[in-house]
Coordinates of C-alpha atoms in Angstrom, one line a residue:
X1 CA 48.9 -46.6 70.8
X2 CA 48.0 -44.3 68.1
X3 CA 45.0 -46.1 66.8
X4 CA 44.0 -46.1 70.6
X5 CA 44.2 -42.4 71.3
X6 CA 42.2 -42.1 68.0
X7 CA 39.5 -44.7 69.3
X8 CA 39.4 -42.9 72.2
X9 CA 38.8 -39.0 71.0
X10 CA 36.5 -40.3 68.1
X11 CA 34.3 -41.9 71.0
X12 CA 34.4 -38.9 73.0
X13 CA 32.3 -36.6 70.8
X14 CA 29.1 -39.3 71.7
X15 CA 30.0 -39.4 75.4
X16 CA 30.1 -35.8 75.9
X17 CA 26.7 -35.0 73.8
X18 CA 25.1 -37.7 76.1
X19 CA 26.6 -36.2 78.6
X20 CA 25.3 -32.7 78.3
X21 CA 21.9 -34.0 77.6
X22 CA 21.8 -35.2 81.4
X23 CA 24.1 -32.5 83.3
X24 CA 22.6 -29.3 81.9
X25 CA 23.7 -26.9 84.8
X26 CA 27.3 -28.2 84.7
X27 CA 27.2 -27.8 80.9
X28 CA 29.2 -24.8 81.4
X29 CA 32.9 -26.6 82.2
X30 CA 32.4 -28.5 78.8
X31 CA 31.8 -25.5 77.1
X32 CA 34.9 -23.6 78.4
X33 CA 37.3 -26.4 77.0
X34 CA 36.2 -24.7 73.4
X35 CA 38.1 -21.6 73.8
X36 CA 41.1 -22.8 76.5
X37 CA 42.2 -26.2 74.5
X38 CA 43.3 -24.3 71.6
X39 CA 46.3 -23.0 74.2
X40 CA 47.5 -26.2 75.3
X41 CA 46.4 -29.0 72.8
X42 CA 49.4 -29.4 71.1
X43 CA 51.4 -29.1 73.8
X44 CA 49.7 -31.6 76.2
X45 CA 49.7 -33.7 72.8
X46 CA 45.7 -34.0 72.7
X47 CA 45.6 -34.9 69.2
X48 CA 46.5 -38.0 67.1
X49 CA 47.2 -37.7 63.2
X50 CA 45.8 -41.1 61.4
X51 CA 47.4 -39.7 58.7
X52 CA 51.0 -38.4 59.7
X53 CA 53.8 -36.5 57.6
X54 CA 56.5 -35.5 60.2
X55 CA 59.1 -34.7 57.7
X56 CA 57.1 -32.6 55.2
X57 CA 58.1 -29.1 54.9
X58 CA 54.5 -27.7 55.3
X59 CA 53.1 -25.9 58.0
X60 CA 50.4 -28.7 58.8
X61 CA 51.7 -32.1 59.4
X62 CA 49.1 -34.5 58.3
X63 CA 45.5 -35.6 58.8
X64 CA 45.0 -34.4 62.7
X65 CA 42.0 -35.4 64.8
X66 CA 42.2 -33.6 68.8
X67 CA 40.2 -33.5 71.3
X68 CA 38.8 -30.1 70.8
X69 CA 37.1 -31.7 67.8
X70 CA 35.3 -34.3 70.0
X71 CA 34.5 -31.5 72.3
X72 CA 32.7 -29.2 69.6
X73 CA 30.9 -32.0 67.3
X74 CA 30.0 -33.3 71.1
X75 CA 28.8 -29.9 72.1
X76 CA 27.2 -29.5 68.7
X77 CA 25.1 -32.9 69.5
X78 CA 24.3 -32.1 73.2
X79 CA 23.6 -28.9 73.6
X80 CA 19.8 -27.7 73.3
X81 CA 18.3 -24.5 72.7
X82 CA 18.0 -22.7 68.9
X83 CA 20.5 -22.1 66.6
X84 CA 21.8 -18.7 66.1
X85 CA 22.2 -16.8 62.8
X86 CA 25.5 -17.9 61.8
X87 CA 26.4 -14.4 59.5
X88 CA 30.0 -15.5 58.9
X89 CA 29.4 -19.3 57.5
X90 CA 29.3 -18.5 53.8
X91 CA 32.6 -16.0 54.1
X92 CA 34.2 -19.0 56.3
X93 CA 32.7 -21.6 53.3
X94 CA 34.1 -19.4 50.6
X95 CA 37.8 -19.3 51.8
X96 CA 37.2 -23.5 52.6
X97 CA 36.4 -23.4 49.1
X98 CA 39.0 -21.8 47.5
X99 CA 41.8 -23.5 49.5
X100 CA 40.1 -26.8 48.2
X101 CA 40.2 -25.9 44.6
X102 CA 44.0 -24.9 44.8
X103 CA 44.7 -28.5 46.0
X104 CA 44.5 -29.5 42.4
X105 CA 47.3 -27.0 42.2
X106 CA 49.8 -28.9 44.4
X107 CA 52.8 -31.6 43.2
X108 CA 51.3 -33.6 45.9
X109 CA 47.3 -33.2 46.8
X110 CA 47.3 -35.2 49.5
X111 CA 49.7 -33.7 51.3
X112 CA 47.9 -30.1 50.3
X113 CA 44.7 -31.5 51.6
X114 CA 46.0 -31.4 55.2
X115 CA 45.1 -27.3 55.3
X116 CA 41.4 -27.8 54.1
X117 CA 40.7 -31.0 56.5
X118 CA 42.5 -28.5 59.4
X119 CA 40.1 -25.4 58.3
X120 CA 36.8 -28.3 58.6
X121 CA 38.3 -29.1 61.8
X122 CA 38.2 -25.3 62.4
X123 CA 35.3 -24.9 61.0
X124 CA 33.3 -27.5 63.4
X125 CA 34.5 -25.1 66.7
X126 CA 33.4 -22.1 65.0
X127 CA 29.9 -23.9 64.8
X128 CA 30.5 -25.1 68.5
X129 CA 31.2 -21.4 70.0
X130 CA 28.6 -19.6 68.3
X131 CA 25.6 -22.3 69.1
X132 CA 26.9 -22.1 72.9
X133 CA 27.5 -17.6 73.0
X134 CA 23.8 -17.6 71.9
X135 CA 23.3 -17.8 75.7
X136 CA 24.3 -15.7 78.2
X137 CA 25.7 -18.4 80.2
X138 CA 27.6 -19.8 77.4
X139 CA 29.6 -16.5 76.6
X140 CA 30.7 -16.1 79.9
X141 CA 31.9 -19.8 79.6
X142 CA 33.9 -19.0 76.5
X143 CA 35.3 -16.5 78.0
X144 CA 36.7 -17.6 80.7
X145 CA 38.2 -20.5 79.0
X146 CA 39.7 -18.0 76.4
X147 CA 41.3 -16.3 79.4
X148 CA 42.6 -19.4 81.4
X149 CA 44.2 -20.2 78.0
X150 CA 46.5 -17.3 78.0
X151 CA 46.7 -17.4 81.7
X152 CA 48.1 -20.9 81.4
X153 CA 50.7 -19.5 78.5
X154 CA 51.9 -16.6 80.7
X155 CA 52.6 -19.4 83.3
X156 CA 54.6 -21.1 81.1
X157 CA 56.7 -17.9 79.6
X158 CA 57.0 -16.9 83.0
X159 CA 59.1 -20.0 83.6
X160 CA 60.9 -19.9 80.7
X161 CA 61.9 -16.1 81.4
X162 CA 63.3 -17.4 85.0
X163 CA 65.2 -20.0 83.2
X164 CA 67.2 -17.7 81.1
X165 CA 65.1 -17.6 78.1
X166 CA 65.4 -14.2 76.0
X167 CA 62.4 -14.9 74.4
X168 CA 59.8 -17.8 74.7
X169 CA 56.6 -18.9 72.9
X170 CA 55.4 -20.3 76.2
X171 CA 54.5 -23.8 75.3
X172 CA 53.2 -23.0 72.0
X173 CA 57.1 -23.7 70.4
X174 CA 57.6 -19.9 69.3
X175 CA 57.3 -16.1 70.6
X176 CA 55.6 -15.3 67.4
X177 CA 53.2 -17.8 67.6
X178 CA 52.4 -17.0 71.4
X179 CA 52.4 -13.2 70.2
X180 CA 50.0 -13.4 66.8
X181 CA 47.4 -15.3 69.0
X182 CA 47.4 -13.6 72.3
X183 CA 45.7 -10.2 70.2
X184 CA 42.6 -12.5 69.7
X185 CA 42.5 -13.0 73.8
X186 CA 44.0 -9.9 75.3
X187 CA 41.7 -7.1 73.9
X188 CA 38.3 -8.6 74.3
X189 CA 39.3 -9.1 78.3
X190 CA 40.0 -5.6 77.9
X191 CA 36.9 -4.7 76.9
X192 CA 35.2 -6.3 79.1
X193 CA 37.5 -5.0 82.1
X194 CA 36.3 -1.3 80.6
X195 CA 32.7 -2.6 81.3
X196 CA 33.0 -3.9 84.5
X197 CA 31.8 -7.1 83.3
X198 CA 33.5 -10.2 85.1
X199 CA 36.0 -7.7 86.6
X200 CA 38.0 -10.6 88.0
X201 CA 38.3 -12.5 84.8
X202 CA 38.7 -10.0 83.0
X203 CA 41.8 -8.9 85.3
X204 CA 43.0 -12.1 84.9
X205 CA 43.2 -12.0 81.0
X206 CA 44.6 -8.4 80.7
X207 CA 47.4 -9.9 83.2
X208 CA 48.2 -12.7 81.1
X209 CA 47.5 -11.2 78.5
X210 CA 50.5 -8.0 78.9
X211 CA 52.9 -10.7 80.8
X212 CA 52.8 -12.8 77.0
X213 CA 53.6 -9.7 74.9
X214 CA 56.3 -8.5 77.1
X215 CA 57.8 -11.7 77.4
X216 CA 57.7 -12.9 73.6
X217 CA 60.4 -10.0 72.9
X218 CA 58.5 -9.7 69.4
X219 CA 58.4 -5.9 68.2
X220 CA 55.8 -6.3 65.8
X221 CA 53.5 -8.3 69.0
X222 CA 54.3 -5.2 71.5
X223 CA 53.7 -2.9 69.0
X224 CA 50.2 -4.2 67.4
X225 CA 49.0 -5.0 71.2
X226 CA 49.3 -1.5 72.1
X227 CA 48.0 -0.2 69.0
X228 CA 45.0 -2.9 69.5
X229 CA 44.2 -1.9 73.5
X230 CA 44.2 1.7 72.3
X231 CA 41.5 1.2 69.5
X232 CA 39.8 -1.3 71.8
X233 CA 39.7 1.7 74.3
X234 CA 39.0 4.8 71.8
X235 CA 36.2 2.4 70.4
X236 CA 34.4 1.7 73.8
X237 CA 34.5 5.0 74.8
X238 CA 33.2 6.4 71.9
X239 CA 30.2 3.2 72.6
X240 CA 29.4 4.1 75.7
X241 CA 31.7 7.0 77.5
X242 CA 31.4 6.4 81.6
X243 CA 33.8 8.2 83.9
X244 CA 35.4 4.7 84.5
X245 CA 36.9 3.9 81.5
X246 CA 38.3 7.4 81.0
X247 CA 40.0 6.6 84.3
X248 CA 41.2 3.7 83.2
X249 CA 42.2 5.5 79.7
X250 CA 44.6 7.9 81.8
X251 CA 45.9 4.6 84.3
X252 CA 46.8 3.0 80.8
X253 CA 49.1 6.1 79.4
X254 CA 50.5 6.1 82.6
X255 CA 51.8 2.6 82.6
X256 CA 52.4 2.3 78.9
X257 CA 54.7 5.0 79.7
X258 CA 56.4 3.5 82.8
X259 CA 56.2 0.1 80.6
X260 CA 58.8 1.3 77.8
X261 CA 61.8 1.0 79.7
X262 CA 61.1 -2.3 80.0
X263 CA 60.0 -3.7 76.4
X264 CA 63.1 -1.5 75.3
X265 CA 65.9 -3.2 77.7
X266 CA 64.4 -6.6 76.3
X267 CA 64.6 -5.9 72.8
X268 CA 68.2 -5.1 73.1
X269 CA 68.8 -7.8 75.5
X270 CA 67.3 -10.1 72.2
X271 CA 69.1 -8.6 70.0
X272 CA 72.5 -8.3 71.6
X273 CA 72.2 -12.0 72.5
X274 CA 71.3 -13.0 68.6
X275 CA 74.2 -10.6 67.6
X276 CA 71.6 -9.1 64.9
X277 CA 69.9 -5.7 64.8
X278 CA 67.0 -4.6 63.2
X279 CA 68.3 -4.0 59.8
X280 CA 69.9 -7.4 59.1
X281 CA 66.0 -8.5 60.2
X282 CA 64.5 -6.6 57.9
X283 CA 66.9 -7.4 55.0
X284 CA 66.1 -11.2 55.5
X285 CA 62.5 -10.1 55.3
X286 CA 62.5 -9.1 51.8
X287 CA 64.4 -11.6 50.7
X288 CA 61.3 -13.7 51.7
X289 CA 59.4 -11.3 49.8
X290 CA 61.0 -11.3 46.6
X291 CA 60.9 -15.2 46.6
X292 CA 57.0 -15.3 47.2
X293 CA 56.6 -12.5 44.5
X294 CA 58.3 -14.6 42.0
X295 CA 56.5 -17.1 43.1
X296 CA 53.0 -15.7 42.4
X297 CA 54.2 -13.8 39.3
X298 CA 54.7 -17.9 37.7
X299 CA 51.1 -19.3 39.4
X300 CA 48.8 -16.8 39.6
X301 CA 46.3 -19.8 40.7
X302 CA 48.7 -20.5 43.6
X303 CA 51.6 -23.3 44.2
X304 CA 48.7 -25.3 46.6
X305 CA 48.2 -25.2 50.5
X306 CA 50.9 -26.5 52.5
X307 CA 53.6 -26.2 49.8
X308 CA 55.1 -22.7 50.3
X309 CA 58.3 -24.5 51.2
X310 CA 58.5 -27.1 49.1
X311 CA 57.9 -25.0 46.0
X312 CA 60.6 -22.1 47.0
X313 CA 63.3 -24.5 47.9
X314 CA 63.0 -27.1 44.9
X315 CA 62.5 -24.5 42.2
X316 CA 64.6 -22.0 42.7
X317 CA 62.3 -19.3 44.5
X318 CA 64.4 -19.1 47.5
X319 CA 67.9 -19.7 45.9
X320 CA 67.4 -16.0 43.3
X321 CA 65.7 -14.0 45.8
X322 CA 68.9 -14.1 47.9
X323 CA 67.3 -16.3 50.8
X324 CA 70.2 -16.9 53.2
X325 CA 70.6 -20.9 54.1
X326 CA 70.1 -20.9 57.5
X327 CA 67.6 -23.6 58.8
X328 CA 65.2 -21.2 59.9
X329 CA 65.1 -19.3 56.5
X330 CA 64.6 -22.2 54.2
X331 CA 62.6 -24.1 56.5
X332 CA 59.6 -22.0 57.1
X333 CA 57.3 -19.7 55.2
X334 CA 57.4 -16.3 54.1
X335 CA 56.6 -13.7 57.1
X336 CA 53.6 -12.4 55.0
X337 CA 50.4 -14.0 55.9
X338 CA 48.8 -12.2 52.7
X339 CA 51.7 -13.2 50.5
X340 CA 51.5 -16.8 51.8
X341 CA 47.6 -17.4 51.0
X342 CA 48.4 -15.5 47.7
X343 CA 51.0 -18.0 46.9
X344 CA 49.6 -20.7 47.7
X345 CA 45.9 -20.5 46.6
X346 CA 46.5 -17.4 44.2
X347 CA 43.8 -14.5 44.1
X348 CA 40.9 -16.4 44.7
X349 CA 42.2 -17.6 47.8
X350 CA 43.6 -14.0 48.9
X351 CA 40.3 -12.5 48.3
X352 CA 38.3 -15.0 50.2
X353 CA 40.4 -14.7 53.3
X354 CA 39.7 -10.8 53.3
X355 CA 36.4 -11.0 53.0
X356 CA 36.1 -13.5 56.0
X357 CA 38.5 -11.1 57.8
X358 CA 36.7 -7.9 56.8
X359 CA 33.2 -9.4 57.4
X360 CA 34.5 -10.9 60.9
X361 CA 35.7 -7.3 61.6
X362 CA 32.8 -5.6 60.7
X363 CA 30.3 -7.7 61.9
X364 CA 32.2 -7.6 65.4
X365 CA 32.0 -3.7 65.5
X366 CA 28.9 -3.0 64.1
X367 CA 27.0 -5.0 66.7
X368 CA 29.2 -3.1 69.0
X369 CA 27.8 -0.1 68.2
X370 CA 23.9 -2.0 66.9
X371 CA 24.0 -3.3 70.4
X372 CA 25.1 -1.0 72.7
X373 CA 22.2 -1.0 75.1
X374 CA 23.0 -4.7 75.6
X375 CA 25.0 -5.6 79.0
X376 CA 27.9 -6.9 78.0
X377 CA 27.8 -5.4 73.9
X378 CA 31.4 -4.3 74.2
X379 CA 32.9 -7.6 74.5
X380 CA 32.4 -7.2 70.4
X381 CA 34.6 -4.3 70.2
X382 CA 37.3 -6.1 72.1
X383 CA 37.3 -9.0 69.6
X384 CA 36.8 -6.5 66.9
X385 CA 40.1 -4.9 67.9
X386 CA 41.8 -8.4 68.6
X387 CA 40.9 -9.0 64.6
X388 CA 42.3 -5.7 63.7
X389 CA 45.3 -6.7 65.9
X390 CA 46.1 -10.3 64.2
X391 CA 45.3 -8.8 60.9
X392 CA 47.6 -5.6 60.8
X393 CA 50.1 -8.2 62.6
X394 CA 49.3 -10.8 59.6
X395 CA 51.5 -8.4 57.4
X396 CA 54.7 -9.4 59.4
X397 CA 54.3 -13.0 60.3
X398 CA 52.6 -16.0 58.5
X399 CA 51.3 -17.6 61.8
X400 CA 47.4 -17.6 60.7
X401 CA 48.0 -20.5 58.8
X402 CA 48.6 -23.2 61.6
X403 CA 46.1 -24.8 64.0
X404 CA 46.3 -22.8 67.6
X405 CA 45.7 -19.8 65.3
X406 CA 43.3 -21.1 64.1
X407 CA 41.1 -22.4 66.5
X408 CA 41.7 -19.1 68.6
X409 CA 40.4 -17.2 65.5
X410 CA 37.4 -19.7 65.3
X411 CA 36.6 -18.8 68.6
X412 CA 36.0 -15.2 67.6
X413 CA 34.2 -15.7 64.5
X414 CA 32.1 -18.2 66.9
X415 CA 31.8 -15.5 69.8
X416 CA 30.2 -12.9 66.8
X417 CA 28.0 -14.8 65.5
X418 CA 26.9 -16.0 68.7
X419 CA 26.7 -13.2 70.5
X420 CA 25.0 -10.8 67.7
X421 CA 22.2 -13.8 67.6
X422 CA 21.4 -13.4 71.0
X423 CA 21.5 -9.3 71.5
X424 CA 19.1 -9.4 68.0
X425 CA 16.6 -11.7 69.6
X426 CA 17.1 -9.4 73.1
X427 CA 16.3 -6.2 71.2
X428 CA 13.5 -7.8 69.2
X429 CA 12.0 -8.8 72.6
X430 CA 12.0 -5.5 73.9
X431 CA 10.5 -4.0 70.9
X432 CA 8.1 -6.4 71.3
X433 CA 7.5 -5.6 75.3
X434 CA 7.1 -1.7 74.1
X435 CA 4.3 -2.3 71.6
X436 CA 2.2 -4.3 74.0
X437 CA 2.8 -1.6 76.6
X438 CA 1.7 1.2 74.4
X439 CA -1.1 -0.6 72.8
X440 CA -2.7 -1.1 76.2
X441 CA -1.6 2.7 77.4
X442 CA -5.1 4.3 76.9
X443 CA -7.2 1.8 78.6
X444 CA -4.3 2.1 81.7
X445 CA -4.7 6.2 81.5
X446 CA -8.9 5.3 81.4
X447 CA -8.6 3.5 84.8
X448 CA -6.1 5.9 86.2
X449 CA -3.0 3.3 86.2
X450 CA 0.5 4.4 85.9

């Protein structure tokens, strides 16, 4: 049945370029599936792993092929129209690089080589997403998949929460999973509420998108999403100040404020139900620390990707730095994005992933701010902010390294580019307008025309 569901996705990516090719105008419900499979892939089991290791300790378990990858190299094959300038490839190719070299770092390469074929994999929707936001069309197609992927999530943590659950990842498997995404999705509907862009959609994503971090019961997720729809608010304002958003500014205090009683009675709902409190937390934190410091003190050229676990548990990392040996200490990765990277593929690695992350950042903002003539320009700022969300988040939780991550974050990078290509060519063309219009100026003012 495997080799099946492989047959079948493999010869999907054909099916859906042909497609395209001969239902232009509908090409928009293909092109939403980039940005809302990411949500529900793993969960409605969409992909098949040729290559399957169940039992390894890694954080990527084998060889994966899903349908989103169909759906982008189809996308890639079918769609028409030029190819935008893809600014973030060579920071994206960089990090692909270094996580390749550190597989000759690992005890067992093929099992490290999981990570790099996942970031290809990645790498192939963040081509998809920025060929299709180079139209107009196509970013309001993104979008609204992006949005109808969190809306979906909300559905599910809604029904977990009325089935007793303290906490729930939705159908993602974890809260903090659910949380560390959900940045990447909730602040650019934000921003393009604040526009008055898509005001339904974008409704629809800040709804899901609050109902998710309220419902994960994740302190560092409620605290980085409010931090992140401030910035996202401060930023548009200072873009483009209209008497709407600051309306919307003072309706936001207002129910951030009424909000607080209710994040704070479910964190101590959590935490009286776990019998644990914030310290004890913390403490077991460290300990995860220390173990990853030791770890990159003895391999400055990292342990290799996908071997975190493996490498504190059989040599000691864990056992000295006072890890406790609970299942869900020893069996999963430091809560340090940065810390894991660094261990794994040592500095070069680290630096790589914070230049793609800085450049992502930047590149969001600046056309922001470039751009901000353009209708719909501020949808940068929100993914901007939803980068400087995940990021400042990354310090707490080690979720950037698995696939729904990921392909969310590829999304964004794809969205950038994408979008940046398009305004460029839109301002060029007005330039463009302007000199023809002045040059003929004196002969209109000779015949008396306006």
């Amino acid at each position: 049945m495997k080799w099946v569901a492989l047959a079948l996705i493999i010869l999907a990516a054909p099916a859906i370029a042909a497609w395209l090719r001969s239902n232009p105008r509908q090409a928009p419900f293909v092109w939403a599936l980039l940005t809302f499979l990411p949500f529900v892939q793993g969960p409605w089991h969409l992909d098949v792993a040729p290559f399957s290791t169940p039992v390894w300790s890694g954080y990527v378990k084998g060889w994966e092929i899903g349908l989103i990858d169909a759906v982008a190299l189809g996308v890639l094959l079918g769609t028409r129209g030029r190819w935008p300038k893809m600014v973030l490839v060579l920071p994206f190719a960089a990090y692909l690089a270094t996580v390749l070299l550190a597989v000759f770092q690992a005890k067992f390469p093929n099992l490290a080589l999981s990570y790099p074929v996942q970031l290809m994999r990645v790498g192939l929707v963040f081509l998809a997403v920025a060929r299709v936001a180079a139209m107009e069309r196509g970013e309001r197609a993104l979008l609204i998949g992006l949005f109808l992927g969190l809306f979906v999530q909300a559905g599910y943590a809604l029904w977990a929460r009325a089935n007793g659950a303290l906490q729930t990842g939705g159908s993602l498997g974890h809260q903090n999973l659910l949380g560390f995404l959900s940045h990447m999705a909730l602040m650019p509907a934000f921003a393009l509420f604040l526009s008055g862009k898509m005001p339904r959609w974008a409704l629809l994503g800040v709804g899901a998108g609050l109902t998710v971090v309220i419902l994960t019961a994740s302190r560092a997720t409620i605290a980085f999403a409010g931090i992140g729809l401030v910035v996202t608010l401060l930023l548009s304002l200072a873009a483009r100040f209209t008497p709407r958003k600051a309306a919307i500014g003072v309706a936001g205090v207002f129910l951030l404020i009424a909000s607080l009683p209710l994040a704070s009675s479910t964190l101590e709902r959590r935490f009286a139900a776990q019998n644990t409190t914030f310290l004890t937390e913390d403490q077991e934190r460290i300990a995860f620390e220390r173990a990853a410091h030791a770890m990159i003190d003895d391999n400055p050229l990292g342990v290799g990707p996908n071997h975190y676990v493996f490498v504190a548990n059989t040599e000691g990392y864990s056992e000295r730095a006072g890890v406790s040996w609970g299942f869900g200490s020893r069996a999963t990765q430091v809560h340090n994005t940065y810390l894991l990277v660094t261990a794994e593929t040592g500095l070069p690695g680290i630096v790589a992933l914070v230049v793609l992350l800085g450049a992502a950042i930047f590149r969001a903002l600046s056309g922001a701010f470039r751009f901000r003539r353009q209708a719909g320009s501020e949808v940068l700022i929100g993914l901007g902010a939803g980068l400087v969300a995940m990021v400042a988040h990354g310090f707490f939780e080690w979720m950037f390294v698995v696939a729904p991550t990921q392909y969310v974050f590829a999304g964004s990078l794809g969205l950038i580019a994408g979008m940046r290509s398009r305004f460029l060519l839109q301002q060029k063309g007005s330039a463009n307008r302007r000199k023809v219009k002045d040059a003929f100026a004196p002969a209109r003012q000779s015949y008396g025309i306006a």
